[in-house]
Amino acid sequence: MDEIHYRILRLLAENPTISQRELARVLGVSLGKANYCLRGLLGKSWVKVQNFRNSENKRAYAYLLTPAGIEAKAKLTLSYLRRKQEEYEAMRREIDALQEEIDASGKLGAKAPV
């Protein structure tokens, strides 16, 4: 859940007036899951909702990060960054090992025995 919360907080910080439908589309999740996660953030008081009363669309909302939400986003960003760096390092080691296998075989396009 941390990753999806991070992604939602990041999207809301960039575009507070994003609709839940658009949020779901960008995240690649169902509208129900986006709503569920957004409600979780509201329950943690990381996000507050503001209705645009002057808007033509009376269901238009702005999702604003609270000070606690800004702090949580910073912590989640750091956690996300560390996780992605670890994944990168693991991938880098795998690539290096595969390159060594190719170099050891002496043939760049050598086929593996069947």
Short mmCIF file of N, CA, C and O in Angstrom, two decimals:
data_model
loop_
_atom_site.label_atom_id
_atom_site.label_comp_id
_atom_site.label_asym_id
_atom_site.label_seq_id
_atom_site.Cartn_x
_atom_site.Cartn_y
_atom_site.Cartn_z
N MET A 1 0.82 -1.20 0.00
CA MET A 1 0.00 0.00 0.00
C MET A 1 0.86 1.26 0.00
O MET A 1 0.41 2.29 -0.49
N ASP A 2 2.06 1.17 0.56
CA ASP A 2 2.91 2.35 0.61
C ASP A 2 3.17 2.93 -0.78
O ASP A 2 3.14 4.14 -0.97
N GLU A 3 3.41 2.03 -1.74
CA GLU A 3 3.71 2.53 -3.08
C GLU A 3 2.52 3.24 -3.70
O GLU A 3 2.67 4.32 -4.29
N ILE A 4 1.34 2.67 -3.57
CA ILE A 4 0.16 3.33 -4.16
C ILE A 4 -0.16 4.62 -3.41
O ILE A 4 -0.52 5.62 -4.01
N HIS A 5 0.04 4.63 -2.08
CA HIS A 5 -0.17 5.87 -1.33
C HIS A 5 0.83 6.93 -1.79
O HIS A 5 0.47 8.10 -1.97
N TYR A 6 2.08 6.52 -1.98
CA TYR A 6 3.10 7.45 -2.48
C TYR A 6 2.67 8.02 -3.84
O TYR A 6 2.72 9.23 -4.07
N ARG A 7 2.25 7.14 -4.74
CA ARG A 7 1.87 7.58 -6.08
C ARG A 7 0.67 8.51 -6.04
O ARG A 7 0.63 9.51 -6.77
N ILE A 8 -0.31 8.22 -5.18
CA ILE A 8 -1.48 9.08 -5.07
C ILE A 8 -1.08 10.44 -4.51
O ILE A 8 -1.49 11.48 -5.04
N LEU A 9 -0.29 10.45 -3.44
CA LEU A 9 0.13 11.73 -2.85
C LEU A 9 0.91 12.56 -3.87
O LEU A 9 0.72 13.78 -3.96
N ARG A 10 1.74 11.90 -4.64
CA ARG A 10 2.52 12.61 -5.65
C ARG A 10 1.60 13.21 -6.72
O ARG A 10 1.76 14.37 -7.11
N LEU A 11 0.63 12.41 -7.18
CA LEU A 11 -0.30 12.91 -8.20
C LEU A 11 -1.16 14.05 -7.67
O LEU A 11 -1.40 15.03 -8.38
N LEU A 12 -1.62 13.93 -6.42
CA LEU A 12 -2.44 15.00 -5.84
C LEU A 12 -1.65 16.28 -5.63
O LEU A 12 -2.18 17.37 -5.79
N ALA A 13 -0.38 16.13 -5.27
CA ALA A 13 0.47 17.31 -5.09
C ALA A 13 0.65 18.04 -6.43
O ALA A 13 0.66 19.26 -6.48
N GLU A 14 0.76 17.26 -7.51
CA GLU A 14 0.94 17.84 -8.84
C GLU A 14 -0.36 18.40 -9.42
O GLU A 14 -0.34 19.38 -10.16
N ASN A 15 -1.49 17.73 -9.10
CA ASN A 15 -2.76 18.12 -9.69
C ASN A 15 -3.89 17.89 -8.68
O ASN A 15 -4.56 16.86 -8.71
N PRO A 16 -4.13 18.84 -7.78
CA PRO A 16 -5.13 18.67 -6.72
C PRO A 16 -6.56 18.51 -7.24
O PRO A 16 -7.40 17.98 -6.53
N THR A 17 -6.84 18.95 -8.45
CA THR A 17 -8.21 18.87 -8.97
C THR A 17 -8.44 17.62 -9.82
O THR A 17 -9.48 17.51 -10.47
N ILE A 18 -7.52 16.68 -9.81
CA ILE A 18 -7.67 15.46 -10.58
C ILE A 18 -8.91 14.70 -10.10
O ILE A 18 -9.20 14.66 -8.91
N SER A 19 -9.66 14.14 -11.02
CA SER A 19 -10.84 13.37 -10.65
C SER A 19 -10.41 11.98 -10.21
O SER A 19 -9.33 11.51 -10.55
N GLN A 20 -11.28 11.32 -9.46
CA GLN A 20 -10.97 9.96 -9.05
C GLN A 20 -10.86 9.04 -10.25
O GLN A 20 -10.03 8.13 -10.28
N ARG A 21 -11.67 9.28 -11.25
CA ARG A 21 -11.62 8.47 -12.47
C ARG A 21 -10.26 8.62 -13.16
O ARG A 21 -9.66 7.65 -13.59
N GLU A 22 -9.79 9.85 -13.27
CA GLU A 22 -8.49 10.10 -13.89
C GLU A 22 -7.37 9.54 -13.02
O GLU A 22 -6.40 8.98 -13.52
N LEU A 23 -7.50 9.68 -11.72
CA LEU A 23 -6.52 9.13 -10.78
C LEU A 23 -6.41 7.61 -10.99
O LEU A 23 -5.31 7.07 -11.08
N ALA A 24 -7.55 6.95 -11.08
CA ALA A 24 -7.57 5.50 -11.31
C ALA A 24 -6.89 5.15 -12.63
O ALA A 24 -6.11 4.19 -12.71
N ARG A 25 -7.19 5.93 -13.67
CA ARG A 25 -6.61 5.65 -14.99
C ARG A 25 -5.09 5.78 -14.95
O ARG A 25 -4.36 4.92 -15.43
N VAL A 26 -4.59 6.86 -14.35
CA VAL A 26 -3.15 7.09 -14.28
C VAL A 26 -2.46 6.01 -13.45
O VAL A 26 -1.37 5.54 -13.80
N LEU A 27 -3.09 5.59 -12.37
CA LEU A 27 -2.52 4.57 -11.50
C LEU A 27 -2.64 3.16 -12.09
O LEU A 27 -1.95 2.24 -11.66
N GLY A 28 -3.55 3.00 -13.04
CA GLY A 28 -3.77 1.69 -13.62
C GLY A 28 -4.54 0.76 -12.69
O GLY A 28 -4.31 -0.45 -12.67
N VAL A 29 -5.46 1.34 -11.91
CA VAL A 29 -6.28 0.56 -10.98
C VAL A 29 -7.75 0.87 -11.24
O VAL A 29 -8.08 1.79 -11.98
N SER A 30 -8.61 0.08 -10.61
CA SER A 30 -10.04 0.32 -10.77
C SER A 30 -10.44 1.60 -10.04
O SER A 30 -9.73 2.05 -9.11
N LEU A 31 -11.57 2.16 -10.43
CA LEU A 31 -12.10 3.34 -9.76
C LEU A 31 -12.36 3.04 -8.29
O LEU A 31 -12.08 3.87 -7.42
N GLY A 32 -12.87 1.85 -8.00
CA GLY A 32 -13.13 1.45 -6.62
C GLY A 32 -11.88 1.41 -5.78
O GLY A 32 -11.87 1.85 -4.63
N LYS A 33 -10.77 0.90 -6.35
CA LYS A 33 -9.52 0.84 -5.60
C LYS A 33 -8.96 2.24 -5.37
O LYS A 33 -8.46 2.55 -4.29
N ALA A 34 -9.06 3.09 -6.37
CA ALA A 34 -8.59 4.47 -6.22
C ALA A 34 -9.38 5.16 -5.12
O ALA A 34 -8.81 5.85 -4.27
N ASN A 35 -10.70 4.95 -5.12
CA ASN A 35 -11.55 5.55 -4.09
C ASN A 35 -11.19 5.01 -2.71
O ASN A 35 -11.09 5.77 -1.74
N TYR A 36 -10.98 3.70 -2.61
CA TYR A 36 -10.62 3.06 -1.34
C TYR A 36 -9.30 3.64 -0.80
O TYR A 36 -9.20 3.98 0.39
N CYS A 37 -8.30 3.74 -1.65
CA CYS A 37 -7.00 4.27 -1.23
C CYS A 37 -7.09 5.75 -0.85
O CYS A 37 -6.48 6.18 0.13
N LEU A 38 -7.86 6.50 -1.62
CA LEU A 38 -8.04 7.92 -1.32
C LEU A 38 -8.74 8.10 0.03
O LEU A 38 -8.35 8.94 0.83
N ARG A 39 -9.73 7.26 0.30
CA ARG A 39 -10.41 7.31 1.60
C ARG A 39 -9.44 6.96 2.73
O ARG A 39 -9.53 7.53 3.82
N GLY A 40 -8.53 6.04 2.47
CA GLY A 40 -7.51 5.71 3.46
C GLY A 40 -6.63 6.90 3.79
O GLY A 40 -6.31 7.15 4.96
N LEU A 41 -6.26 7.66 2.77
CA LEU A 41 -5.45 8.86 2.98
C LEU A 41 -6.23 9.94 3.71
O LEU A 41 -5.68 10.66 4.54
N LEU A 42 -7.52 10.02 3.40
CA LEU A 42 -8.37 10.97 4.12
C LEU A 42 -8.48 10.56 5.59
O LEU A 42 -8.44 11.41 6.49
N GLY A 43 -8.61 9.26 5.84
CA GLY A 43 -8.72 8.75 7.20
C GLY A 43 -7.45 8.98 8.01
O GLY A 43 -7.52 9.16 9.24
N LYS A 44 -6.30 8.99 7.35
CA LYS A 44 -5.03 9.27 8.02
C LYS A 44 -4.78 10.76 8.18
O LYS A 44 -3.77 11.17 8.72
N SER A 45 -5.70 11.56 7.66
CA SER A 45 -5.58 13.03 7.66
C SER A 45 -4.37 13.51 6.88
O SER A 45 -3.77 14.53 7.19
N TRP A 46 -4.01 12.77 5.84
CA TRP A 46 -2.92 13.19 4.98
C TRP A 46 -3.44 14.04 3.82
O TRP A 46 -2.68 14.77 3.19
N VAL A 47 -4.74 13.91 3.56
CA VAL A 47 -5.38 14.65 2.47
C VAL A 47 -6.69 15.20 2.99
O VAL A 47 -7.36 14.57 3.80
N LYS A 48 -7.03 16.40 2.53
CA LYS A 48 -8.35 16.95 2.84
C LYS A 48 -9.02 17.29 1.51
O LYS A 48 -8.35 17.53 0.50
N VAL A 49 -10.34 17.28 1.54
CA VAL A 49 -11.12 17.53 0.33
C VAL A 49 -11.76 18.89 0.42
O VAL A 49 -12.30 19.26 1.47
N GLN A 50 -11.69 19.62 -0.66
CA GLN A 50 -12.33 20.93 -0.72
C GLN A 50 -13.24 20.94 -1.94
O GLN A 50 -12.82 20.61 -3.04
N ASN A 51 -14.50 21.31 -1.74
CA ASN A 51 -15.47 21.38 -2.81
C ASN A 51 -15.40 22.76 -3.45
O ASN A 51 -15.31 23.76 -2.77
N PHE A 52 -15.47 22.79 -4.78
CA PHE A 52 -15.51 24.05 -5.49
C PHE A 52 -16.96 24.48 -5.62
O PHE A 52 -17.67 24.05 -6.51
N ARG A 53 -17.43 25.29 -4.74
CA ARG A 53 -18.83 25.72 -4.77
C ARG A 53 -19.14 26.60 -5.97
O ARG A 53 -20.25 26.63 -6.46
N ASN A 54 -18.14 27.32 -6.43
CA ASN A 54 -18.36 28.21 -7.56
C ASN A 54 -18.21 27.51 -8.90
O ASN A 54 -18.43 28.09 -9.94
N SER A 55 -17.81 26.26 -8.85
CA SER A 55 -17.58 25.51 -10.08
C SER A 55 -18.91 25.16 -10.74
O SER A 55 -19.91 24.96 -10.07
N GLU A 56 -18.90 25.08 -12.07
CA GLU A 56 -20.09 24.64 -12.79
C GLU A 56 -20.40 23.18 -12.46
O GLU A 56 -21.54 22.78 -12.40
N ASN A 57 -19.35 22.40 -12.25
CA ASN A 57 -19.51 20.99 -11.87
C ASN A 57 -19.53 20.93 -10.35
O ASN A 57 -18.51 21.04 -9.70
N LYS A 58 -20.70 20.77 -9.76
CA LYS A 58 -20.84 20.80 -8.30
C LYS A 58 -20.14 19.63 -7.62
O LYS A 58 -19.98 19.61 -6.42
N ARG A 59 -19.73 18.62 -8.40
CA ARG A 59 -19.02 17.49 -7.82
C ARG A 59 -17.51 17.64 -7.98
O ARG A 59 -16.77 16.69 -7.79
N ALA A 60 -17.05 18.82 -8.34
CA ALA A 60 -15.62 19.05 -8.52
C ALA A 60 -14.96 19.27 -7.17
O ALA A 60 -15.44 20.07 -6.36
N TYR A 61 -13.91 18.53 -6.92
CA TYR A 61 -13.21 18.62 -5.65
C TYR A 61 -11.74 18.91 -5.88
O TYR A 61 -11.19 18.62 -6.93
N ALA A 62 -11.13 19.45 -4.85
CA ALA A 62 -9.68 19.59 -4.82
C ALA A 62 -9.19 18.74 -3.66
O ALA A 62 -9.75 18.80 -2.56
N TYR A 63 -8.20 17.92 -3.92
CA TYR A 63 -7.60 17.07 -2.89
C TYR A 63 -6.28 17.72 -2.49
O TYR A 63 -5.34 17.77 -3.28
N LEU A 64 -6.25 18.24 -1.28
CA LEU A 64 -5.10 18.99 -0.80
C LEU A 64 -4.33 18.20 0.24
O LEU A 64 -4.93 17.64 1.17
N LEU A 65 -3.01 18.17 0.11
CA LEU A 65 -2.18 17.51 1.10
C LEU A 65 -2.13 18.38 2.35
O LEU A 65 -1.93 19.59 2.28
N THR A 66 -2.33 17.74 3.48
CA THR A 66 -2.21 18.42 4.77
C THR A 66 -0.74 18.47 5.14
O THR A 66 0.09 17.80 4.50
N PRO A 67 -0.37 19.22 6.18
CA PRO A 67 1.02 19.18 6.63
C PRO A 67 1.48 17.74 6.95
O PRO A 67 2.60 17.36 6.61
N ALA A 68 0.60 16.95 7.56
CA ALA A 68 0.94 15.55 7.84
C ALA A 68 1.10 14.77 6.53
O ALA A 68 1.94 13.88 6.43
N GLY A 69 0.29 15.11 5.53
CA GLY A 69 0.39 14.46 4.23
C GLY A 69 1.68 14.81 3.51
O GLY A 69 2.29 13.96 2.86
N ILE A 70 2.10 16.04 3.65
CA ILE A 70 3.37 16.47 3.04
C ILE A 70 4.53 15.73 3.70
O ILE A 70 5.44 15.25 3.01
N GLU A 71 4.48 15.60 5.01
CA GLU A 71 5.52 14.87 5.74
C GLU A 71 5.50 13.39 5.35
O GLU A 71 6.55 12.78 5.11
N ALA A 72 4.31 12.80 5.28
CA ALA A 72 4.19 11.39 4.89
C ALA A 72 4.71 11.19 3.47
O ALA A 72 5.39 10.19 3.19
N LYS A 73 4.39 12.11 2.58
CA LYS A 73 4.86 12.01 1.19
C LYS A 73 6.38 12.02 1.14
O LYS A 73 7.00 11.25 0.40
N ALA A 74 7.02 12.87 1.95
CA ALA A 74 8.48 12.93 1.99
C ALA A 74 9.06 11.60 2.47
O ALA A 74 10.02 11.08 1.88
N LYS A 75 8.46 11.02 3.50
CA LYS A 75 8.94 9.73 4.02
C LYS A 75 8.72 8.61 3.01
O LYS A 75 9.59 7.76 2.80
N LEU A 76 7.55 8.61 2.38
CA LEU A 76 7.25 7.59 1.38
C LEU A 76 8.16 7.75 0.16
O LEU A 76 8.56 6.76 -0.45
N THR A 77 8.48 8.98 -0.20
CA THR A 77 9.38 9.23 -1.32
C THR A 77 10.76 8.64 -1.03
O THR A 77 11.35 7.96 -1.88
N LEU A 78 11.26 8.87 0.17
CA LEU A 78 12.56 8.33 0.56
C LEU A 78 12.54 6.80 0.53
O LEU A 78 13.45 6.16 0.00
N SER A 79 11.49 6.21 1.07
CA SER A 79 11.35 4.75 1.09
C SER A 79 11.27 4.20 -0.34
O SER A 79 11.91 3.20 -0.67
N TYR A 80 10.49 4.85 -1.19
CA TYR A 80 10.33 4.44 -2.58
C TYR A 80 11.67 4.53 -3.32
O TYR A 80 12.06 3.61 -4.04
N LEU A 81 12.38 5.62 -3.10
CA LEU A 81 13.67 5.82 -3.75
C LEU A 81 14.66 4.73 -3.33
O LEU A 81 15.35 4.15 -4.16
N ARG A 82 14.72 4.43 -2.05
CA ARG A 82 15.63 3.38 -1.56
C ARG A 82 15.28 2.03 -2.18
O ARG A 82 16.16 1.28 -2.59
N ARG A 83 13.99 1.72 -2.23
CA ARG A 83 13.55 0.44 -2.80
C ARG A 83 13.93 0.36 -4.28
O ARG A 83 14.43 -0.67 -4.75
N LYS A 84 13.73 1.43 -5.01
CA LYS A 84 14.06 1.44 -6.44
C LYS A 84 15.57 1.36 -6.66
O LYS A 84 16.04 0.73 -7.61
N GLN A 85 16.36 1.99 -5.78
CA GLN A 85 17.82 1.91 -5.89
C GLN A 85 18.29 0.47 -5.64
O GLN A 85 19.18 -0.02 -6.34
N GLU A 86 17.68 -0.22 -4.68
CA GLU A 86 18.01 -1.61 -4.42
C GLU A 86 17.66 -2.48 -5.62
O GLU A 86 18.44 -3.36 -6.01
N GLU A 87 16.50 -2.23 -6.22
CA GLU A 87 16.10 -2.97 -7.41
C GLU A 87 17.08 -2.70 -8.55
O GLU A 87 17.46 -3.62 -9.29
N TYR A 88 17.51 -1.46 -8.69
CA TYR A 88 18.47 -1.10 -9.74
C TYR A 88 19.78 -1.83 -9.52
O TYR A 88 20.36 -2.38 -10.46
N GLU A 89 20.28 -1.83 -8.29
CA GLU A 89 21.55 -2.50 -7.98
C GLU A 89 21.45 -4.00 -8.25
O GLU A 89 22.40 -4.60 -8.78
N ALA A 90 20.33 -4.62 -7.89
CA ALA A 90 20.14 -6.04 -8.15
C ALA A 90 20.13 -6.31 -9.65
O ALA A 90 20.76 -7.27 -10.13
N MET A 91 19.46 -5.46 -10.41
CA MET A 91 19.42 -5.60 -11.87
C MET A 91 20.81 -5.39 -12.46
O MET A 91 21.22 -6.12 -13.35
N ARG A 92 21.53 -4.43 -11.93
CA ARG A 92 22.89 -4.15 -12.40
C ARG A 92 23.80 -5.36 -12.18
O ARG A 92 24.58 -5.73 -13.06
N ARG A 93 23.68 -6.00 -11.01
CA ARG A 93 24.49 -7.20 -10.71
C ARG A 93 24.12 -8.34 -11.67
O ARG A 93 24.99 -9.05 -12.15
N GLU A 94 22.83 -8.49 -11.95
CA GLU A 94 22.39 -9.54 -12.86
C GLU A 94 22.92 -9.28 -14.27
O GLU A 94 23.39 -10.19 -14.95
N ILE A 95 22.87 -8.05 -14.71
CA ILE A 95 23.39 -7.69 -16.04
C ILE A 95 24.89 -7.96 -16.11
O ILE A 95 25.39 -8.53 -17.08
N ASP A 96 25.61 -7.58 -15.06
CA ASP A 96 27.06 -7.82 -15.03
C ASP A 96 27.37 -9.31 -15.08
O ASP A 96 28.29 -9.75 -15.79
N ALA A 97 26.60 -10.13 -14.36
CA ALA A 97 26.82 -11.57 -14.35
C ALA A 97 26.54 -12.16 -15.73
O ALA A 97 27.29 -13.02 -16.22
N LEU A 98 25.47 -11.69 -16.37
CA LEU A 98 25.16 -12.18 -17.71
C LEU A 98 26.24 -11.76 -18.71
O LEU A 98 26.63 -12.54 -19.58
N GLN A 99 26.75 -10.55 -18.55
CA GLN A 99 27.82 -10.07 -19.45
C GLN A 99 29.07 -10.91 -19.26
O GLN A 99 29.74 -11.27 -20.24
N GLU A 100 29.38 -11.27 -18.01
CA GLU A 100 30.54 -12.12 -17.75
C GLU A 100 30.38 -13.50 -18.39
O GLU A 100 31.33 -14.06 -18.92
N GLU A 101 29.14 -14.04 -18.35
CA GLU A 101 28.88 -15.33 -18.99
C GLU A 101 29.14 -15.25 -20.49
O GLU A 101 29.75 -16.15 -21.08
N ILE A 102 28.66 -14.18 -21.09
CA ILE A 102 28.86 -14.00 -22.53
C ILE A 102 30.34 -13.85 -22.84
O ILE A 102 30.86 -14.48 -23.76
N ASP A 103 31.03 -13.04 -22.05
CA ASP A 103 32.47 -12.81 -22.27
C ASP A 103 33.25 -14.10 -22.08
O ASP A 103 34.19 -14.38 -22.82
N ALA A 104 32.87 -14.92 -21.11
CA ALA A 104 33.57 -16.17 -20.83
C ALA A 104 33.36 -17.18 -21.95
O ALA A 104 34.23 -18.01 -22.22
N SER A 105 32.21 -17.12 -22.60
CA SER A 105 31.95 -18.06 -23.68
C SER A 105 32.77 -17.72 -24.92
O SER A 105 32.97 -18.56 -25.77
N GLY A 106 33.21 -16.48 -25.02
CA GLY A 106 34.03 -16.07 -26.15
C GLY A 106 33.26 -15.78 -27.41
O GLY A 106 33.82 -15.42 -28.42
N LYS A 107 31.97 -15.97 -27.34
CA LYS A 107 31.14 -15.73 -28.53
C LYS A 107 29.97 -14.86 -28.12
O LYS A 107 29.21 -15.20 -27.23
N LEU A 108 29.81 -13.74 -28.79
CA LEU A 108 28.74 -12.80 -28.45
C LEU A 108 27.37 -13.38 -28.69
O LEU A 108 26.47 -13.24 -27.91
N GLY A 109 27.20 -14.10 -29.77
CA GLY A 109 25.86 -14.63 -30.10
C GLY A 109 25.74 -16.12 -29.89
O GLY A 109 24.98 -16.77 -30.56
N ALA A 110 26.53 -16.69 -28.99
CA ALA A 110 26.52 -18.14 -28.77
C ALA A 110 25.15 -18.61 -28.31
O ALA A 110 24.52 -17.98 -27.47
N LYS A 111 24.70 -19.73 -28.89
CA LYS A 111 23.43 -20.31 -28.49
C LYS A 111 23.67 -21.30 -27.36
O LYS A 111 24.65 -22.03 -27.37
N ALA A 112 22.74 -21.34 -26.43
CA ALA A 112 22.84 -22.29 -25.33
C ALA A 112 22.53 -23.67 -25.86
O ALA A 112 21.70 -23.84 -26.76
N PRO A 113 23.20 -24.73 -25.33
CA PRO A 113 22.91 -26.08 -25.77
C PRO A 113 21.49 -26.48 -25.42
O PRO A 113 20.97 -26.08 -24.39
N VAL A 114 20.86 -27.24 -26.32
CA VAL A 114 19.47 -27.66 -26.12
C VAL A 114 19.43 -28.99 -25.43
O VAL A 114 20.13 -29.88 -25.61
#
